[in-house]
Short mmCIF file of C-alpha atoms and ligand atoms in Angstrom, two decimals:
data_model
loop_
_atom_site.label_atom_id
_atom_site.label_comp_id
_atom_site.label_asym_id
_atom_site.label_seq_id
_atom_site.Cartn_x
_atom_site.Cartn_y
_atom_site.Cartn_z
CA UNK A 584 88.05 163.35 93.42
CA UNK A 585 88.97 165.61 96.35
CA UNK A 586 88.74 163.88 99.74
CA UNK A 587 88.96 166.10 102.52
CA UNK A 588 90.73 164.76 105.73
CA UNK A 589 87.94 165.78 107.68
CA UNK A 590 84.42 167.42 106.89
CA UNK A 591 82.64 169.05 109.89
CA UNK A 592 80.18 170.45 107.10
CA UNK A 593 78.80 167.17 106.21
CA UNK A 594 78.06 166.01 110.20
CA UNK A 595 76.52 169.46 110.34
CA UNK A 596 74.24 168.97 107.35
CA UNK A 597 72.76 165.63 109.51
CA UNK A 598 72.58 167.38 112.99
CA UNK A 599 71.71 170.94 111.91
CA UNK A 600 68.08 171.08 113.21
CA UNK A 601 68.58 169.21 116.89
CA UNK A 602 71.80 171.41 117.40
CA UNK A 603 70.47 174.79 116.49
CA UNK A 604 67.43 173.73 118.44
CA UNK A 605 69.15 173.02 121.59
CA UNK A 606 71.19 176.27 121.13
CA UNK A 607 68.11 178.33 120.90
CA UNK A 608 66.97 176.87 124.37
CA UNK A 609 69.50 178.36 125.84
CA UNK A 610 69.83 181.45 123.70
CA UNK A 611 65.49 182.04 124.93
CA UNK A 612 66.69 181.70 127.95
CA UNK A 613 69.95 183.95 128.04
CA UNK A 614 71.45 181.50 130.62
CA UNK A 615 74.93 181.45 129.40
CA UNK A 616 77.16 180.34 132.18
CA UNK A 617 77.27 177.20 134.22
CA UNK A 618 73.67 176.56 133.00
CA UNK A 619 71.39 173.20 133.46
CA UNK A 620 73.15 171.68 129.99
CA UNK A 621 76.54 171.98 132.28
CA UNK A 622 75.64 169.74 134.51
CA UNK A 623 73.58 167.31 131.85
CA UNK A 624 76.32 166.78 130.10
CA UNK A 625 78.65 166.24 133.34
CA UNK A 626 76.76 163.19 134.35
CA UNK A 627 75.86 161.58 130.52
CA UNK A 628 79.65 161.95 129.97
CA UNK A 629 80.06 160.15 133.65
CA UNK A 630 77.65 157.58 132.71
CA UNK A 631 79.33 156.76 129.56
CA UNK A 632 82.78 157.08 131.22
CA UNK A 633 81.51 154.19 133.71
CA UNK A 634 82.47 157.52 135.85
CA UNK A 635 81.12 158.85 139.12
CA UNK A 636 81.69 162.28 138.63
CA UNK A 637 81.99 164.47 135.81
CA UNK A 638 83.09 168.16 135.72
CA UNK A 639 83.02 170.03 132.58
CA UNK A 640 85.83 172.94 131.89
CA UNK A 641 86.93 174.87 129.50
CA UNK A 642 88.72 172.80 127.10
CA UNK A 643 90.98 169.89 126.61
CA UNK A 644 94.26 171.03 127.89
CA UNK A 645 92.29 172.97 130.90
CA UNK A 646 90.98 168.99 131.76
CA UNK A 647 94.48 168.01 132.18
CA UNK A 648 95.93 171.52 133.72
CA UNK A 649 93.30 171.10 136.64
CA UNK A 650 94.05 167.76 137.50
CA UNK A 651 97.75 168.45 137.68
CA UNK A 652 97.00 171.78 139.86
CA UNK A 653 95.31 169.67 141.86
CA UNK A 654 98.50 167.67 142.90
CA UNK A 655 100.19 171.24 144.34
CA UNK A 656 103.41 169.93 141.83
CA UNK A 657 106.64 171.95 143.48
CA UNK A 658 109.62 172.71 141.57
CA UNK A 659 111.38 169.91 140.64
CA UNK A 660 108.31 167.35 140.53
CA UNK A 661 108.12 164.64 137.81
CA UNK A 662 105.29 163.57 135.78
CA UNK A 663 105.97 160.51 133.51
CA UNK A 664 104.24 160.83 130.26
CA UNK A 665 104.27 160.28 126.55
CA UNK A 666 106.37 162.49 124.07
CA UNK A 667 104.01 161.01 121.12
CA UNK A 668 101.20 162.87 121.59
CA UNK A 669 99.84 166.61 120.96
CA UNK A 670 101.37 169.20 122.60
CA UNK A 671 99.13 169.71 125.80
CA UNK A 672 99.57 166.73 127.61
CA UNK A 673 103.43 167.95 128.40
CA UNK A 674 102.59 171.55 127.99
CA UNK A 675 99.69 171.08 130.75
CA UNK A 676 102.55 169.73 133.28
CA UNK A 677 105.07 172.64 132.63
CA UNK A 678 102.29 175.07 133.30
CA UNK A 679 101.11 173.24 136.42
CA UNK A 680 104.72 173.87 137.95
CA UNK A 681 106.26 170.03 137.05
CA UNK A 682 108.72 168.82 134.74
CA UNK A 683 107.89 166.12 131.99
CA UNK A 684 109.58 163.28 131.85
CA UNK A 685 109.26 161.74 128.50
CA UNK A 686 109.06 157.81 127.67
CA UNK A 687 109.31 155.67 125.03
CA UNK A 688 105.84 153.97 123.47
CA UNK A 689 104.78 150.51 122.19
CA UNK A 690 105.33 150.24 118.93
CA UNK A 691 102.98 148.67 117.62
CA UNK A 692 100.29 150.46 119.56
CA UNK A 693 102.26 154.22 119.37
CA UNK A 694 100.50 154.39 123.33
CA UNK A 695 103.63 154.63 126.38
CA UNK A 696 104.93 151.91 127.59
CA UNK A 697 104.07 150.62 131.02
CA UNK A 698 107.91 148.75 131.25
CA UNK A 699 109.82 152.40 130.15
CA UNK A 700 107.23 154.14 132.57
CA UNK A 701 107.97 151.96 135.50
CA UNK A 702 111.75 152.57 134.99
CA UNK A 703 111.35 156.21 134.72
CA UNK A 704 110.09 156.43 138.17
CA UNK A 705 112.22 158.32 141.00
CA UNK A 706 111.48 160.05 144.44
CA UNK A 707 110.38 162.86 142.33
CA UNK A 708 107.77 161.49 140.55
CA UNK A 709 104.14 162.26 141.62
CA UNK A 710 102.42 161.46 138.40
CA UNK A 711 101.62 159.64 135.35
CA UNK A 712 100.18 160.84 132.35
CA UNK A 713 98.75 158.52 129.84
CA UNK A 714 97.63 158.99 126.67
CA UNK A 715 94.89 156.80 124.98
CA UNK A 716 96.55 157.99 121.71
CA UNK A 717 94.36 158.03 118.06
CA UNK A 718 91.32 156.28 120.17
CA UNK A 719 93.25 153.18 121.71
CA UNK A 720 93.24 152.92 125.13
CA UNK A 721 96.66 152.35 126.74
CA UNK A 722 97.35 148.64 128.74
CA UNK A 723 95.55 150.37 131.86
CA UNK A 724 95.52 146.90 133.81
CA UNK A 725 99.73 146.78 133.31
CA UNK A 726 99.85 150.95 134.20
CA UNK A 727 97.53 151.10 136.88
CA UNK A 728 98.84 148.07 138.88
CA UNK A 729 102.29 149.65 138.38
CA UNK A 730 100.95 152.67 139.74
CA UNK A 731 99.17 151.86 142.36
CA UNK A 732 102.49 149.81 143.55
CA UNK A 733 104.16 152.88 143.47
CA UNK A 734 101.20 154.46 144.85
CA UNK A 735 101.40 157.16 142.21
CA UNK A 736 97.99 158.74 140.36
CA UNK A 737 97.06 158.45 136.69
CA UNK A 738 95.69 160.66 134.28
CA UNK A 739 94.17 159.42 131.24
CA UNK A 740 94.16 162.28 128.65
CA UNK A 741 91.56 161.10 126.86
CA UNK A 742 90.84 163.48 124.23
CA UNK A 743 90.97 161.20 121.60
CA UNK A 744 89.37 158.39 122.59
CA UNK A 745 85.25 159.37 124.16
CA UNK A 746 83.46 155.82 124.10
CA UNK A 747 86.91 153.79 123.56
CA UNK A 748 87.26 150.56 126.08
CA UNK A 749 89.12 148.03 127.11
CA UNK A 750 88.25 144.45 128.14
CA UNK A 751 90.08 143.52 131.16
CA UNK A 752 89.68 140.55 132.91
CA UNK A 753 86.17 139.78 131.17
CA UNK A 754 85.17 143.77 131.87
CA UNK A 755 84.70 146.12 129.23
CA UNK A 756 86.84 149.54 131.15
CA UNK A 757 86.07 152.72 129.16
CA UNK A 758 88.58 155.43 128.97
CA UNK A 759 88.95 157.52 132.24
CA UNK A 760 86.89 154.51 134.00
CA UNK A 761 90.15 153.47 135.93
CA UNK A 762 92.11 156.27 135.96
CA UNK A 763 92.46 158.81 139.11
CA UNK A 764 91.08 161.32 136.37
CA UNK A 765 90.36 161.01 133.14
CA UNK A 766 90.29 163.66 130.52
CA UNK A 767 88.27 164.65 127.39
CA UNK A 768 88.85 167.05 125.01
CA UNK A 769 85.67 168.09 122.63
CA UNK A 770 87.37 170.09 120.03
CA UNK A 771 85.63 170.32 117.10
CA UNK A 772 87.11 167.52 115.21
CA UNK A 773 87.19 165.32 118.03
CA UNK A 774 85.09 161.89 117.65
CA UNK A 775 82.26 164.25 119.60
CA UNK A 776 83.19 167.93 119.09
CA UNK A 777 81.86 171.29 120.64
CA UNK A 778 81.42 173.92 118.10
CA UNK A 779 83.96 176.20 119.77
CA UNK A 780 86.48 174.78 122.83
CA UNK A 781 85.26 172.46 125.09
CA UNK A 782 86.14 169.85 128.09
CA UNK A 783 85.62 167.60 130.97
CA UNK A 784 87.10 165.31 133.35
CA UNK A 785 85.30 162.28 134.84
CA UNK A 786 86.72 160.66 138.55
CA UNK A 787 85.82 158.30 140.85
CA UNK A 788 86.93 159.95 143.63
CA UNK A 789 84.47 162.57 145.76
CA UNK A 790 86.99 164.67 147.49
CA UNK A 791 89.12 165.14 144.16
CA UNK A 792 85.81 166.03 142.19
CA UNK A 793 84.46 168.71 144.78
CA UNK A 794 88.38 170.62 144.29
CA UNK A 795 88.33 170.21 140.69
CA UNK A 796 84.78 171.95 140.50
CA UNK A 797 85.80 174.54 142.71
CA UNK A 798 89.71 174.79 140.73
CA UNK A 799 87.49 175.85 137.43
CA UNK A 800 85.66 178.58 139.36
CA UNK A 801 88.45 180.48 140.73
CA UNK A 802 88.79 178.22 143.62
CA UNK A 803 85.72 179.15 145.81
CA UNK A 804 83.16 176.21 146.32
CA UNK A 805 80.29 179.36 146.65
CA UNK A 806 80.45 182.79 145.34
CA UNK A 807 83.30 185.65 146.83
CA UNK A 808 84.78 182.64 149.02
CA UNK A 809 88.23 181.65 147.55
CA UNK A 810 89.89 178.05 149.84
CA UNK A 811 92.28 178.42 146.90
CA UNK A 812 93.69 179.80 143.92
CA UNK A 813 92.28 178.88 140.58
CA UNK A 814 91.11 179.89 137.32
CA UNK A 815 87.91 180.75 135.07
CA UNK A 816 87.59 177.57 132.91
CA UNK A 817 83.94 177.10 132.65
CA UNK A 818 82.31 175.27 129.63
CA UNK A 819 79.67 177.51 128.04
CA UNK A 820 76.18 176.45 128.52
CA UNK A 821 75.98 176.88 124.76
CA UNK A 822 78.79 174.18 124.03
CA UNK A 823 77.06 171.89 126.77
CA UNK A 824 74.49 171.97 124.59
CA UNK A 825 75.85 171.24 121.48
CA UNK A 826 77.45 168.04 123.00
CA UNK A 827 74.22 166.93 124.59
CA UNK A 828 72.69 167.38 121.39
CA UNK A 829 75.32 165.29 119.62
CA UNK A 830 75.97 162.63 122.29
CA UNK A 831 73.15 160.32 121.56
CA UNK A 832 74.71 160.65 117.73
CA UNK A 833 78.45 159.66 118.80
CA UNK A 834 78.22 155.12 119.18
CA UNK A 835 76.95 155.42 115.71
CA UNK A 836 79.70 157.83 114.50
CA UNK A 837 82.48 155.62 116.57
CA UNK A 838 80.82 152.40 114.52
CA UNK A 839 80.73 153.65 111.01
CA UNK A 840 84.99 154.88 111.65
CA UNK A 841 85.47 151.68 113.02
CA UNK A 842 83.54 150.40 109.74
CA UNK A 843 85.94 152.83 107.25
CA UNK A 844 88.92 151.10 109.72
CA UNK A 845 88.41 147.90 108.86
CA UNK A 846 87.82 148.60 104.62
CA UNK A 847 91.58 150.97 104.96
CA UNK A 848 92.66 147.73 106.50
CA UNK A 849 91.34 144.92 104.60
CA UNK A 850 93.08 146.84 101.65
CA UNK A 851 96.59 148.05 102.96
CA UNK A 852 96.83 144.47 104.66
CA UNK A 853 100.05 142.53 103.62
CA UNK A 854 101.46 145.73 101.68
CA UNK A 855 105.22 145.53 102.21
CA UNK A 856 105.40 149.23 102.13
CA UNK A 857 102.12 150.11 104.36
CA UNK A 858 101.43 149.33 107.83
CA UNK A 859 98.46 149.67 109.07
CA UNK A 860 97.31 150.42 112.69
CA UNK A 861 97.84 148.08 114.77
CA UNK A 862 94.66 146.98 117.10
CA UNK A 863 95.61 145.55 120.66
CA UNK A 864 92.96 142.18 120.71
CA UNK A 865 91.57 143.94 124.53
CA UNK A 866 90.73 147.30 122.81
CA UNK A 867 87.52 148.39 120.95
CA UNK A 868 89.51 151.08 118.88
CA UNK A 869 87.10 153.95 117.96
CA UNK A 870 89.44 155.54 115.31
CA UNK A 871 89.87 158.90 116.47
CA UNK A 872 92.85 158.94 113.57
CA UNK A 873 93.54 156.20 111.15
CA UNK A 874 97.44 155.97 110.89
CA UNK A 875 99.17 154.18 108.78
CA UNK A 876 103.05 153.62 108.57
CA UNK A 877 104.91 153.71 105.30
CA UNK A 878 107.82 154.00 104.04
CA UNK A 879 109.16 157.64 101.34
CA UNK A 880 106.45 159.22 103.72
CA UNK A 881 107.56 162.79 101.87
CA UNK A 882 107.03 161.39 98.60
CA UNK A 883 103.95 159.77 99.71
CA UNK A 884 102.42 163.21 100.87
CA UNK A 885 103.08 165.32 97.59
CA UNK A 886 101.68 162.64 95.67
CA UNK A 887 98.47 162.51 97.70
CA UNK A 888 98.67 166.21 97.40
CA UNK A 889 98.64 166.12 93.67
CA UNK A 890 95.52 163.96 93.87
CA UNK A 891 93.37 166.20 96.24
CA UNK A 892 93.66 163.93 98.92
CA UNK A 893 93.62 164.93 102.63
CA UNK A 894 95.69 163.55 105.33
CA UNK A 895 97.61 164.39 107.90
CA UNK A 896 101.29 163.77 109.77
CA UNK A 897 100.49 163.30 113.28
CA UNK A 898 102.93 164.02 115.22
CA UNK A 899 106.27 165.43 112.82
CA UNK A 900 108.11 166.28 115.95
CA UNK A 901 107.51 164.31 119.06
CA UNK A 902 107.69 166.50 122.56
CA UNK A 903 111.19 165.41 123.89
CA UNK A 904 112.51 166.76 120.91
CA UNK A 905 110.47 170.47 121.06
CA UNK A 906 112.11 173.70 121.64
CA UNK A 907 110.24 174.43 124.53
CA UNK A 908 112.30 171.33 126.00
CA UNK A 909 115.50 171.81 125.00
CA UNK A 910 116.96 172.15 128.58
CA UNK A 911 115.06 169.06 129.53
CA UNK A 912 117.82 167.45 127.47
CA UNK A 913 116.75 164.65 124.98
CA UNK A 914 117.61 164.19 121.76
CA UNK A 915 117.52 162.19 118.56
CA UNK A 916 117.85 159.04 119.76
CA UNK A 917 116.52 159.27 123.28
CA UNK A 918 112.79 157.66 122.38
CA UNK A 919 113.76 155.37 119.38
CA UNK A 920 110.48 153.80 118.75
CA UNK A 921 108.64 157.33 119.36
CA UNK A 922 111.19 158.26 116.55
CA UNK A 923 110.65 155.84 114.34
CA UNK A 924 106.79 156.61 114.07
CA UNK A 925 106.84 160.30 114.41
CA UNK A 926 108.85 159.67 110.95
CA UNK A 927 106.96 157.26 109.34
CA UNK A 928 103.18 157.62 110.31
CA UNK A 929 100.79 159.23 107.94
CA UNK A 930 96.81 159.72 108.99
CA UNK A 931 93.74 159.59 106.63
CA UNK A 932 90.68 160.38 105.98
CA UNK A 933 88.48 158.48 108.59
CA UNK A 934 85.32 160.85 109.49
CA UNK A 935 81.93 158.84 109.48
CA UNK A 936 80.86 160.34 106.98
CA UNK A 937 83.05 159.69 104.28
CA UNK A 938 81.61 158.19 101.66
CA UNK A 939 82.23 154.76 100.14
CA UNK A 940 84.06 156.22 96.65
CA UNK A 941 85.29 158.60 98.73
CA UNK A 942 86.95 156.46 100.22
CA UNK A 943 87.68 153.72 97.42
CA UNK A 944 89.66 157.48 96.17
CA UNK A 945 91.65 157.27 99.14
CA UNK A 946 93.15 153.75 98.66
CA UNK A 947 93.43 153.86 95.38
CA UNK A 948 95.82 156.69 95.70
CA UNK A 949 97.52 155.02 98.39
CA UNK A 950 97.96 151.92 96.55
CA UNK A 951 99.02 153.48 93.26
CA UNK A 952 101.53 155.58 94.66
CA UNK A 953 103.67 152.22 95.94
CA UNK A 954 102.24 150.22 92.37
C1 LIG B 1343 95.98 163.97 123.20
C2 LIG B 1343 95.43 165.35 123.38
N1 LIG B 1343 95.55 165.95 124.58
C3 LIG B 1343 95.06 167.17 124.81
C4 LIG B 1343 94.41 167.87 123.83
C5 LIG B 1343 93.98 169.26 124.11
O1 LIG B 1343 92.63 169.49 123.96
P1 LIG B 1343 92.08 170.94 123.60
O2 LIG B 1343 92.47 171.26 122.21
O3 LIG B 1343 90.60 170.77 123.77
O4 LIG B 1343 92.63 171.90 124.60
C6 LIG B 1343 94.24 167.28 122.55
C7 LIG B 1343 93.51 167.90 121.44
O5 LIG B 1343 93.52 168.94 120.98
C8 LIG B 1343 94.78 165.99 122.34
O6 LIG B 1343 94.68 165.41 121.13
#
């Protein structure tokens, strides 16, 4: 049986009608830009975000580009971040003007670690950038009080984790609830995607929401009058209303991942060769990624391969050790634990719709490939 690692075609098939419908509103209408679905979707996000403010953009990386533009970074400037993690969060911090500084994560939770991030911190430092990586948030109690003793900001790229929270001190926290800002990214195979590019950021802060509203519209709070430089990253009314139209749609999609979570787990469990994710007892994981460790990962991969099964290696080459940083300096050997996973992780299928054989396919490839 082939088993796709993802299949956007089968959530389309159940949200077809409602989607097209609420496309066609604004297709009558021919209100394309910055249009009432913009701001809908800014506040439902905010309300599910436990947020004050939302403000939609143009995509993922532009939510954590603003942000970071926001802090006027000058040559030199330090941002303390993850190198586990897809490529924006670090490229969004080299385009702002700063220089990543990369830390080692937790390994058992593959998010950065709030003890390496507090001992990363200099005079140059002016931000840090966490990641609530695969759809588990990050120990945002231990990070935030660290930060806020350092009196440093936090952004929470959360583009993997819409709906994911955190119980801290008897409070369910939902990611971007704490953080200065907190990022989404709707890509289309995010846990709630945009049928094109698509973004947001949620705050709490006033003054920090009114310049990041005016930093995706050139700068200028009202038409022809620029306080500042800054860019076109608008969301399309016509992706706002996609996402409206799936929002109501995304607990239930979040449950039944969580549901094929718990079956990938309940099977792997105990496997000397197969590790599976780890869940931190505060978090209510929503499974943007299942990942798995094991060991002859290459071997692994081809033999999936021969069995039409999808999965994927996220990530093969963590950021410290990119190109694109080379003069930053690390090297093999610099994040060990980040290391150690980038080698050894391998993601599969997880997409609420996958269905029960489907999945029974899955682990008995898995599990036959190690018998
Ligand atoms: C952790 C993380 N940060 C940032 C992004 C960037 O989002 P986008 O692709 O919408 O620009 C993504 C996803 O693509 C992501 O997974």
């Amino acid at each position: 049986m082939n088993v796709p690692l993802l299949d956007l075609v089968a959530q389309y098939q159940t949200i077809k009608d409602e989607v097209l419908a609420a496309m066609m509103a604004v297709i009558e209408r021919q209100g394309f830009i910055m249009g009432p679905e913009v701001a809908r979707l800014e506040s439902e996000v905010a309300r599910l975000s436990h947020a004050k403010h939302g403000i939609a953009c143009a995509s993922g990386t532009d939510a954590l580009l603003l942000p970071l533009k926001a802090l006027d970074l000058r040559p030199g400037d330090e941002v303390i971040t993850t190198a586990f993690t897809f490529f924006a969060t670090a490229g969004a911090v080299h385009n702002a003007g700063g220089t990543p500084v990369f830390v080692d994560t937790d390994p058992a939770t593959f998010n950065i670690s709030p003890r390496a991030t507090e001992a990363a911190i200099t005079p140059r430092t002016r931000a840090i950038i966490v990641v609530h990586l695969f759809g588990q948030l990050a120990a945002m109690e231990e990070i935030g009080a660290m930060a806020a003793r350092h009196g440093l900001p936090v952004i929470e790229d959360g583009a993997q984790s819409i709906g994911a929270r955190r119980k801290i001190d008897g409070t369910w926290r939902m990611s971007g609830e704490l953080g200065t800002v907190g990022t989404l990214s709707f890509f289309p195979t995010k846990n709630l995607g945009a049928w094109g590019d698509a973004g947001l950021m949620v705050t709490q802060d006033d003054a920090l929401a009114q310049r990041l509203g005016r930093l995706r519209l050139h700068g200028g709070s009202r038409q022809y009058l620029h306080e500042e430089v800054g860019t076109n990253s608008r969301l399309d009314s016509l992706q706002a209303a996609v996402l409206l139209a799936k929002l109501p749609h995304l607990p239930a999609w979040n449950e039944a991942r969580k549901g094929n979570a718990a079956r990938y787990t309940a099977a792997f469990g105990g496997h000397p060769e197969i590790c599976p994710p780890h869940v931190d007892q505060a978090n209510d994981h929503i499974f943007h990624q299942y990942t798995i460790q094991v060991s002859r990962r290459d071997e692994l991969q081809a033999y999936l391969k021969s069995k039409g099964i999808g999965y994927a290696v996220y990530y093969p080459l963590a950021l410290h050790l990119q190109p694109c940083f080379a003069h930053l300096n690390y090297g093999r050997g610099s994040l060990p634990v980040t290391e150690a996973a980038m080698d050894s992780v391998l993601s599969l299928p997880i997409y609420p719709e996958l269905r029960r054989e489907q999945q029974d396919a899955v682990i008995e490839a898995v599990q036959s490939f190690y018998r």
